[in-house]
XYZ file of C-alpha atoms in Angstrom:
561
model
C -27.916 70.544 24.058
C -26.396 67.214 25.395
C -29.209 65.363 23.925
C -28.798 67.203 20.243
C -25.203 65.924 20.488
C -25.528 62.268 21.800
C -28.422 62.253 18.657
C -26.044 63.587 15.831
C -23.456 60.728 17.847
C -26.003 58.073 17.179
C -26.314 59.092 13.504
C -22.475 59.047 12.780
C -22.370 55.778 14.382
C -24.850 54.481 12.088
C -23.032 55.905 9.112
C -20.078 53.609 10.684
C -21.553 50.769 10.674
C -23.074 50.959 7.785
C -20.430 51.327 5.772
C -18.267 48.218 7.738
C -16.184 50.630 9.977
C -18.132 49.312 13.046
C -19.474 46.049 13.573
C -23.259 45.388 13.333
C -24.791 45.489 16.379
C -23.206 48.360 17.724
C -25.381 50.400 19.898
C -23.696 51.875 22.393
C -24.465 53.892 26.116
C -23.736 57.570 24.170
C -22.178 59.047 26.761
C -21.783 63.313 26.525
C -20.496 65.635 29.285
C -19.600 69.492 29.541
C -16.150 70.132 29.868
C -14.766 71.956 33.169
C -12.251 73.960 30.503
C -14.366 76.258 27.667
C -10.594 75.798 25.885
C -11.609 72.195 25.009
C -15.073 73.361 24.264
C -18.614 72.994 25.031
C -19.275 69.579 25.510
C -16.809 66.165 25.188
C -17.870 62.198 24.426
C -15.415 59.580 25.247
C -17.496 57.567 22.885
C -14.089 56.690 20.535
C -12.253 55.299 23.640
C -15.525 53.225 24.363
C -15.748 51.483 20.853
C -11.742 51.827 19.470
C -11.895 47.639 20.474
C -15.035 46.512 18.855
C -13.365 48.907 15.806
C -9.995 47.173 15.558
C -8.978 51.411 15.186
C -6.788 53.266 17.918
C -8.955 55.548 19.711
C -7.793 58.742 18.297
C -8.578 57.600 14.318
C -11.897 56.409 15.542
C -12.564 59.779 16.688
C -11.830 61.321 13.720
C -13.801 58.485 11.813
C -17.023 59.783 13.674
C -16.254 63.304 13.651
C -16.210 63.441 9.535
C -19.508 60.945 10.284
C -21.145 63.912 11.960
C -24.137 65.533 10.490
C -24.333 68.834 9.785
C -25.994 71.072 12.351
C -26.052 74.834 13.073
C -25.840 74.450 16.278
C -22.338 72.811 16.195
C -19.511 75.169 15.333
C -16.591 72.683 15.436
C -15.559 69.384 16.793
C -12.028 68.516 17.897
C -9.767 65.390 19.026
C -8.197 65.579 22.111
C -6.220 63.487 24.148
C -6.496 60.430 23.713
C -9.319 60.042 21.646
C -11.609 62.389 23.213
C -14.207 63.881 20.761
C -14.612 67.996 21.902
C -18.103 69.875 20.679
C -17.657 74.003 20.261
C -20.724 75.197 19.924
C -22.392 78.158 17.697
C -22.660 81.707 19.387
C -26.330 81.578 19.202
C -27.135 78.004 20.132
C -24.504 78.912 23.573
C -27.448 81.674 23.930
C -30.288 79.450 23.495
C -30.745 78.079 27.240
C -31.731 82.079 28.143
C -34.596 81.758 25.488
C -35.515 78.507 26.450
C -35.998 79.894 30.249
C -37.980 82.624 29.656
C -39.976 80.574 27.527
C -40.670 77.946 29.966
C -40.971 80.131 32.701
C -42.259 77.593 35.880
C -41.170 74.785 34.071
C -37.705 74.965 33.468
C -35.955 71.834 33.654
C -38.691 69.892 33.219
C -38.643 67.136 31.356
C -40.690 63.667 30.802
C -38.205 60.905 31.592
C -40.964 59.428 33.655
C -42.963 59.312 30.692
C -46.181 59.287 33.483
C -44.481 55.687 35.110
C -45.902 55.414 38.687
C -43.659 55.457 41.619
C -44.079 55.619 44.930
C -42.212 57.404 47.413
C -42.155 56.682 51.231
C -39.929 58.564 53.728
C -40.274 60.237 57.255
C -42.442 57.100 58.753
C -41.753 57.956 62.101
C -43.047 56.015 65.250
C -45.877 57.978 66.737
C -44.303 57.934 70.307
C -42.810 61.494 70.158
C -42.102 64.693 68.388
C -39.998 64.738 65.261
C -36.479 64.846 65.573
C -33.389 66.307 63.175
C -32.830 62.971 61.877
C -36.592 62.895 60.736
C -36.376 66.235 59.771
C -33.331 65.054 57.226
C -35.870 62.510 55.927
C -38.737 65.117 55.521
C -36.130 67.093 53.144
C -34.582 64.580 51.137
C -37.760 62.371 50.389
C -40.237 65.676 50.002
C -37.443 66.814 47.596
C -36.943 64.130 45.752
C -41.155 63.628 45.449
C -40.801 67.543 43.866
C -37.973 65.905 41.512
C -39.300 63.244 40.272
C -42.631 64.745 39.012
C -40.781 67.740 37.658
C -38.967 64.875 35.460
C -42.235 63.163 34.403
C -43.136 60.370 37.119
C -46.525 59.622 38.848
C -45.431 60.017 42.245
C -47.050 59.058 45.529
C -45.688 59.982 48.712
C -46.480 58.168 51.925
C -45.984 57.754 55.321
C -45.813 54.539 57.356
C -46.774 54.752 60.825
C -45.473 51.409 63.202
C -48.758 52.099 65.401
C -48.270 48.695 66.961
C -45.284 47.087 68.653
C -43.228 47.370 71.946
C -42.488 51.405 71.529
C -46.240 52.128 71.479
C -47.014 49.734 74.540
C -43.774 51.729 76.474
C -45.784 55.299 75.349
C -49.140 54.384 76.843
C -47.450 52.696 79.772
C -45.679 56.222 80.328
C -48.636 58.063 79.903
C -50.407 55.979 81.880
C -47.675 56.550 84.585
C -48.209 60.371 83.952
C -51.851 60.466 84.342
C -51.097 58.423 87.641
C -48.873 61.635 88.743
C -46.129 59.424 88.395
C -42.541 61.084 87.302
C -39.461 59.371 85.652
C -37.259 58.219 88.828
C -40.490 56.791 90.349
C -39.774 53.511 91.951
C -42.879 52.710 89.558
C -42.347 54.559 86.777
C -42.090 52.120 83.526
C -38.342 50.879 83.227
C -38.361 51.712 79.084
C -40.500 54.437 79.424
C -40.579 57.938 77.506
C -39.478 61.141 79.651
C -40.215 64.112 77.523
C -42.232 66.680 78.798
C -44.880 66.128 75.810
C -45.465 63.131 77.719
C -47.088 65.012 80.247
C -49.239 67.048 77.838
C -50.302 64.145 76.411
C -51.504 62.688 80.029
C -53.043 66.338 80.923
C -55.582 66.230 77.456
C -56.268 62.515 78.039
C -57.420 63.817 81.948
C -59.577 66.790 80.041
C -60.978 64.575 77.828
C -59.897 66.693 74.755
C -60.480 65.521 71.465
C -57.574 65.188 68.636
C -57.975 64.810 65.126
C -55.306 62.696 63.554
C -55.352 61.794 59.748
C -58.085 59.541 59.811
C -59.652 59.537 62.726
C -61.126 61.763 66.112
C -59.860 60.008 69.270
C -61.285 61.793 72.420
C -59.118 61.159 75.855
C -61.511 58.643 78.289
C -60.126 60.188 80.964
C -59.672 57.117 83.556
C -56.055 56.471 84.157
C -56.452 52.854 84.353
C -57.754 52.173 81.116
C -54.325 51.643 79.090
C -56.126 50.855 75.736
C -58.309 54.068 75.459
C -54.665 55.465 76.258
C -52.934 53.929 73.882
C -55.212 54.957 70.712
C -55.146 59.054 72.420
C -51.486 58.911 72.938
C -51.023 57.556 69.115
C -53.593 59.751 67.749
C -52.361 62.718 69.992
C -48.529 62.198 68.556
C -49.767 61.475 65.170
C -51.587 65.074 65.045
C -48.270 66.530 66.439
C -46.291 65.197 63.898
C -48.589 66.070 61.127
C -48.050 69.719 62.012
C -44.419 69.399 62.707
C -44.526 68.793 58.740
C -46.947 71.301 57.711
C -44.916 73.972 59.342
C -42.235 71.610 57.249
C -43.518 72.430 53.880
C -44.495 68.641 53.912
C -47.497 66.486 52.997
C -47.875 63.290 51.782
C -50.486 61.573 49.680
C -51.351 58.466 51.983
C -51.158 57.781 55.550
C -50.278 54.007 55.917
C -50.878 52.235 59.677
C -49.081 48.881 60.197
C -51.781 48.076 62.935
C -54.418 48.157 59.735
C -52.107 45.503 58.247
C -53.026 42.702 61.364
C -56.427 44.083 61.238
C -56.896 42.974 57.819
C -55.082 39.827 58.259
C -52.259 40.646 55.888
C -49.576 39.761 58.242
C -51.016 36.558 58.513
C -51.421 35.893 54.328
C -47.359 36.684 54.114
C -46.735 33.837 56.868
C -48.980 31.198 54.916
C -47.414 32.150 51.774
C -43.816 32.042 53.101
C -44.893 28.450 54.770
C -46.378 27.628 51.136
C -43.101 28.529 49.561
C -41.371 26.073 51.836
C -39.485 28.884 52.874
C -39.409 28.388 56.803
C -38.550 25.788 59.159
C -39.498 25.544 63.064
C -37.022 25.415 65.727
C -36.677 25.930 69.134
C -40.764 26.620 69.139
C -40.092 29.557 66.581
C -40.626 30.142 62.792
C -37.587 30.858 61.171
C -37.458 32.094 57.030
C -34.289 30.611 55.646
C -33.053 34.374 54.118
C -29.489 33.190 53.649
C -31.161 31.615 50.339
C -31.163 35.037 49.523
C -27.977 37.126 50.438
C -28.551 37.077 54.751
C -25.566 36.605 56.648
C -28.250 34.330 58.738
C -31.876 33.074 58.710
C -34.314 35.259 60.695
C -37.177 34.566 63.227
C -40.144 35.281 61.826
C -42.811 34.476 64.343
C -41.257 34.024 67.694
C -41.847 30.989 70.791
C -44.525 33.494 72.109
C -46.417 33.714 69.072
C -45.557 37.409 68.599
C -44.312 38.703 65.413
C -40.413 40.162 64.970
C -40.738 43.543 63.362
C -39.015 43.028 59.679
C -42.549 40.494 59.165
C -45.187 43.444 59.050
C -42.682 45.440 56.867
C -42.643 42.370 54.074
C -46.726 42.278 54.706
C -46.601 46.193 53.976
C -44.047 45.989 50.844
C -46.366 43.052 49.852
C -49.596 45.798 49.621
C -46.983 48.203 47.643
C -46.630 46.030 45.244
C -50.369 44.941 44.848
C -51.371 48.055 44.922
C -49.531 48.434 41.356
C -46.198 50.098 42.379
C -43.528 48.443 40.420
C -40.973 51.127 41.181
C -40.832 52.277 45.467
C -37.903 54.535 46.759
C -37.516 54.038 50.792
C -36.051 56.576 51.984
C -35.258 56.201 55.608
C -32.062 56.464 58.526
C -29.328 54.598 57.967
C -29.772 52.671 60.902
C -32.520 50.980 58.625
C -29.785 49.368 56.512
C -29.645 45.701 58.313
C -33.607 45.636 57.003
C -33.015 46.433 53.563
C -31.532 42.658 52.534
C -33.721 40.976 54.979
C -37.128 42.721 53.471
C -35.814 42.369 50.105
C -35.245 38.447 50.841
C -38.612 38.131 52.472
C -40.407 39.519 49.199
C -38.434 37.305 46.630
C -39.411 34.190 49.227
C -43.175 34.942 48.619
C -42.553 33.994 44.799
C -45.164 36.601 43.825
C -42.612 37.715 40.701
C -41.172 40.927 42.543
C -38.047 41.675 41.013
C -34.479 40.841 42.702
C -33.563 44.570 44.101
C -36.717 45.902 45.166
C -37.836 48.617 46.577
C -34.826 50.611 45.932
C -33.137 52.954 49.363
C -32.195 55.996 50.318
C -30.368 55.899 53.275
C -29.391 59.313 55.296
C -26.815 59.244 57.829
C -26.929 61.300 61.256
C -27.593 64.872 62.149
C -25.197 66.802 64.270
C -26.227 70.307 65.214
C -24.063 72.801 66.372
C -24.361 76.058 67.981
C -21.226 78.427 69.317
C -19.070 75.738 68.196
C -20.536 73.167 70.951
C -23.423 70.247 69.800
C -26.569 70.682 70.855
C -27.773 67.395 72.502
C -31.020 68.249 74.479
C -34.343 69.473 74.168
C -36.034 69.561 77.281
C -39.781 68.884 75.469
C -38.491 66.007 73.648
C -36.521 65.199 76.938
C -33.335 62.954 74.822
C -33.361 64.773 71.282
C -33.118 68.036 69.436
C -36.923 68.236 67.707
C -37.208 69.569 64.112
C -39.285 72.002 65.718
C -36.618 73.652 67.212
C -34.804 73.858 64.296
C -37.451 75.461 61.951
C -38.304 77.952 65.341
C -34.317 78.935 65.402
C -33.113 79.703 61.659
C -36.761 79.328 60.464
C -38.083 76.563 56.869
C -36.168 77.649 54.419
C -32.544 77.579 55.864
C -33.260 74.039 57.814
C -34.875 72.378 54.537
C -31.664 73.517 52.546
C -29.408 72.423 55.312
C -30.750 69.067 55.503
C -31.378 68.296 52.024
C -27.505 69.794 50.775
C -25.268 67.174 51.611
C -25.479 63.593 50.059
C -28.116 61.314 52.868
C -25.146 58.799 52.660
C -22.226 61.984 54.261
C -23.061 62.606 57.685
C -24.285 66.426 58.618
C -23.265 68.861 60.275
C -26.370 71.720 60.542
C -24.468 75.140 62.139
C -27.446 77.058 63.721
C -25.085 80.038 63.635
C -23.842 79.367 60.248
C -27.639 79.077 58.959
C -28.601 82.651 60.602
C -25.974 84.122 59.461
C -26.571 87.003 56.549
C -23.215 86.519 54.714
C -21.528 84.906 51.457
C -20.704 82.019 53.785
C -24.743 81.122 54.153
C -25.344 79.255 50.678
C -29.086 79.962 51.413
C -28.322 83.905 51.768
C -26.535 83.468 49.090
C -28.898 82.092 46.634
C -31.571 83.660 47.533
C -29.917 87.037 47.397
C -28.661 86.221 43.971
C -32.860 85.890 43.254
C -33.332 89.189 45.206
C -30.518 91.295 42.781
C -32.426 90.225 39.532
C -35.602 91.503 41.217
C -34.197 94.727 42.350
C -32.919 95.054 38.750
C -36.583 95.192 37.338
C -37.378 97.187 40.003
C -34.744 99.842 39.164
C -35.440 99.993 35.513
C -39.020 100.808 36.303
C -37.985 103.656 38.621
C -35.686 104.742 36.056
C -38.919 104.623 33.380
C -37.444 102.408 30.848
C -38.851 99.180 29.405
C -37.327 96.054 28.254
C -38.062 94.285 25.561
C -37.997 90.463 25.974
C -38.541 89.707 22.513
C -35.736 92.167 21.269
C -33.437 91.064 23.965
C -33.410 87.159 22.570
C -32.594 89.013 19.310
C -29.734 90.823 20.899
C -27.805 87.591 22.896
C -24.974 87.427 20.844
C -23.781 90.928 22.883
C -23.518 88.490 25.546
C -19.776 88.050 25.081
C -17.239 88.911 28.062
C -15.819 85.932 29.930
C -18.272 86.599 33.193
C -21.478 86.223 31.033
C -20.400 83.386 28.675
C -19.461 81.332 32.474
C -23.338 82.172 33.208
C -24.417 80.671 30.216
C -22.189 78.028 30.816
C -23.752 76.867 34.118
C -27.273 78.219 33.187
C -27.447 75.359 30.680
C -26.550 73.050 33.144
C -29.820 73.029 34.772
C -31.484 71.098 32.942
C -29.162 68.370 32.909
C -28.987 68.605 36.606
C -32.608 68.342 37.594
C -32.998 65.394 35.713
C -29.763 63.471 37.211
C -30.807 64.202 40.546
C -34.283 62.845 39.826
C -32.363 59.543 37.787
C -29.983 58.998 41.105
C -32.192 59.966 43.628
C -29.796 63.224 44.884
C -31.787 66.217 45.669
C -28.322 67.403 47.033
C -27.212 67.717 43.269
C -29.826 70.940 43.111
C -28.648 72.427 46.196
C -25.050 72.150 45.523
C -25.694 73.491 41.277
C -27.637 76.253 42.827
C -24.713 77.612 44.827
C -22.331 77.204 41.839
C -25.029 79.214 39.696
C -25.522 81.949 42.290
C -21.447 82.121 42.655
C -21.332 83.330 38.982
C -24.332 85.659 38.518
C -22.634 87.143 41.558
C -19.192 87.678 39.827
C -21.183 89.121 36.929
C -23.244 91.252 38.290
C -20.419 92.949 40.755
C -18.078 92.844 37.487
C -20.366 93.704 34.696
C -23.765 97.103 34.945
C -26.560 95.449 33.969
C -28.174 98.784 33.613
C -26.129 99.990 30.811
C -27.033 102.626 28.534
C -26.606 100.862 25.324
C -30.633 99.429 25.074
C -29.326 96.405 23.005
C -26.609 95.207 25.554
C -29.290 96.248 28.480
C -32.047 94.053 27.243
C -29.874 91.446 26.646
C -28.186 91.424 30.067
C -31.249 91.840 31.557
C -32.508 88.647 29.760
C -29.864 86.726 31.084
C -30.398 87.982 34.603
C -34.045 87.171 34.196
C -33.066 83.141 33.195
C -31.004 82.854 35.950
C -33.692 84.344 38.457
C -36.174 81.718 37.171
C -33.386 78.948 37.632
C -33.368 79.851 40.863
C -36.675 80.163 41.892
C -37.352 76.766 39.457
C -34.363 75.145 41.761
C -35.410 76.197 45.131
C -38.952 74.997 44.553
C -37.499 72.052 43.899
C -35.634 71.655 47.321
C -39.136 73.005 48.894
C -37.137 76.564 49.582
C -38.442 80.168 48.766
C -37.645 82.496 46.068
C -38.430 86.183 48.123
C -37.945 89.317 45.702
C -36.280 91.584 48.348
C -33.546 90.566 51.243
């Protein structure tokens, strides 16, 4: 409905300028947004107050200017001015109505739309360093980015999901030195265990199937343990391969996969690190001092240049991530979302300078970020710090094994990435109002139970009749459902726009809140068949919101709580 009003907007502004009341030219940002009060209507532009300037016209008599410019539509009962030159929209009965039909129409796909218009885009998120299990913070990650991959192809976009592993690099050398150590029956407070080394217990079941010689099975490749303790290389590729495998089913118990597997070891293998560092030289981007190779990324926005290659001839880590941005962007992605910890943020300007120095025409601003902030879980009103397999960390495993998928994907994905979050294990097993995932998917589970009562009860219902029948929708708790229920559209394809799968969570609770207040105010199970089918209709387009919505945030829809 927002887009049938910003349309008959664009026509009246036409009208305008045609006619001399607006200037030529004028082709404003229509902007149209629901109102918070039904007493001022439906919907409300500011689109008066915008243009009352280029009009030489005080707001108020623009407003009505465009409101007599207004075609003629069914759908729109009456306009009104307001305020200060605020242009109200009351819409028709049935058109109000019209977002139940559309629902049950669309069934699966409602609130999908092609905004994407089949653009590719290429999501990465997760990329966690194979030295360890998952933790809460890549857990957060997992949620946001697999949510926002579910998003964006609901709304039209070719998306790609991936997952970067840093295979190479200090941290790995630190996990096969501590395996090593392990397989050496070595323990952390050894006079020679490894000073940086890792101290979970997984460390030891790493070093015990290295010692059997198992064999693991990570994305793209089998890896089988040497056995000999004193060959750190063949440990190093078990270890990664062994941690790689763990993580992979971390995220299938997750809900998670992604579409590509990226190592940054293949990118020295193939010599791309290598091409960035001639091409940066080329550039005349770099200087030496001090037996280094520095990039000069103040030229772009750095508070200071950065090493690039350093007196040893080893690389710093932000080179390899401008090598791998670099193969993004060959490999035809022209739009990436990162979406990573926040403790990533000192990278973003420094990658971002690094690809605009290789003057390979990558636009100022890219990729584009999404940056989550911390995890704190709680349990009995004390944080939980520790897991003793992990050895520093609470694992995502342990979350998912405590409240179980659906409750820790919701939790993690319901607060903006850039508030930090609090996840209350008690809170998320709890079987009350207060849970917003018991409460959502409860508000699925009445609409079921519905159905399954009017089949015990041996009546039918009529879909067909009951889109007939939706003007009988009129009391104030129904005409608030329709109210939000039309706002889901709109809302799946702003969260998709500004990258906030959050937005879903958060319209799903609201939606839930007033099916709730109808259905305890309102019998849905009436014996009037007209009002029955009808109410049952609506019922039935909020359960498929729901269940459309939850899918979304990679949460279930179950039929019975």
């Amino acid at each position: 409905m927002k887009s049938l009003i910003e349309r008959l907007l664009g026509d009246a502004l036409a009208t305008l300028v045609a006619e001399g009341t607006l200037p030529e030219g004028t082709a404003p940002a229509i902007q149209v947004e629901r109102t918070r009060d039904p007493s001022h209507g439906d919907l409300a532009s500011n689109i008066a107050l915008a243009l009352a300037r280029s009009a030489g016209m005080k707001p108020r008599d623009l407003a009505g200017r465009i409101s007599e410019a207004l075609p003629a539509d069914p759908a729109v009962e009456r306009t009104e001015i307001a305020g200060p030159g605020f242009i109200n929209f009351f819409l028709a009965a049935d058109a109000s109505t019209a977002v139940v039909a559309e629902a049950l129409r669309a069934g699966e796909r409602f609130g999908e739309c092609d905004e994407g218009a089949g653009r590719k885009v290429q999501v990465e998120f997760v990329s966690a360093n194979p030295t360890g299990p998952l933790h809460v913070g890549h857990g957060r990650g997992a949620a946001v980015g697999d949510s926002l991959c579910r998003l964006l192809r609901a709304t039209g976009w070719e998306v790609s999901s991936e997952f970067y592993y840093n295979d190479a690099g200090q941290q790995i050398e630190n996990l096969a030195r501590s395996v090593q150590a392990r397989c050496r029956g070595q323990a952390p407070g050894d006079a020679a265990w490894p000073e940086d080394g890792y101290r979970g217990d997984y460390i030891v079941e790493v070093a015990e199937a290295y010692l059997r010689c198992d064999s693991v099975a990570a994305e793209d490749r089998q890896v089988t343990g040497a056995g000999d303790p004193e060959d750190l290389a063949a440990i190093r590729d078990f270890a990664v391969a062994w941690l790689r495998h763990e993580q992979d089913l971390d995220l299938k118990a997750f809900g998670v996969d992604f579409d590509v597997y990226f190592l940054e070891s293949s990118l020295y293998r193939s010599g791309e690190v290598d091409d960035v560092v001639g091409l940066l030289v080329e550039a005349g981007r770099t200087y030496e001092q001090e037996g280094a190779l520095w990039l000069r990324t103040t030229d772009y926005g750095d508070d200071k240049d950065r090493v690039m290659r350093k007196a040893d001839g080893g690389y710093t880590y932000f080179l390899p991530d401008v090598a791998y941005h670099l193969n993004k962007w060959r490999r035809g992605f022209t739009r990436v979302i990162n979406e990573q910890g926040a403790d990533h943020h000192s990278t973003v300007t420094r990658v971002r300078a690094g690809l605009q120095a290789l003057e390979q025409g990558i636009p100022e601003g890219w990729p584009d970020y999404v940056l989550h902030q911390m995890v704190t879980v709680m349990r009995d009103g004390a944080e939980v710090k520790l897991s003793k397999r992990a050895g520093s960390y609470v694992t995502l495993r342990d979350l998912i094994d405590e409240v179980g998928r659906d409750a820790t994907r919701y939790f993690l994905a319901a607060r903006a990435p850039s508030s930090q979050l609090t996840f209350d294990i008690d809170l998320a097993l709890s079987q009350s109002n207060d849970n917003p995932v018991y409460y959502i998917q409860y508000a699925h589970a009445r609409v079921c139970s519905v159905h399954q009562r009017l089949a015990e009860a041996g009546l039918a219902w009529d879909r067909e009749a009951a889109l007939a029948q939706l003007t009988l929708l009129g009391n104030e708790e129904e005409q608030e459902l329709l109210r939000s229920l039309a706002r889901y559209p709109e809302t799946v394809a702003r969260a998709a726009r500004e990258a906030e799968p959050h937005a879903v969570a958060n319209y799903l609770r609201e939606l839930a809140g007033h099916f709730h207040t109808f259905y305890n105010a309102h019998k849905v199970l009436v014996d009037d068949p007209a009002l029955r089918d009808a109410r049952i209709a609506l019922a039935e387009a909020v359960r498929q919101a729901i269940a459309n919505g939850l899918g979304l945030l990679g949460v279930s829809a179950p039929e019975r709580m």
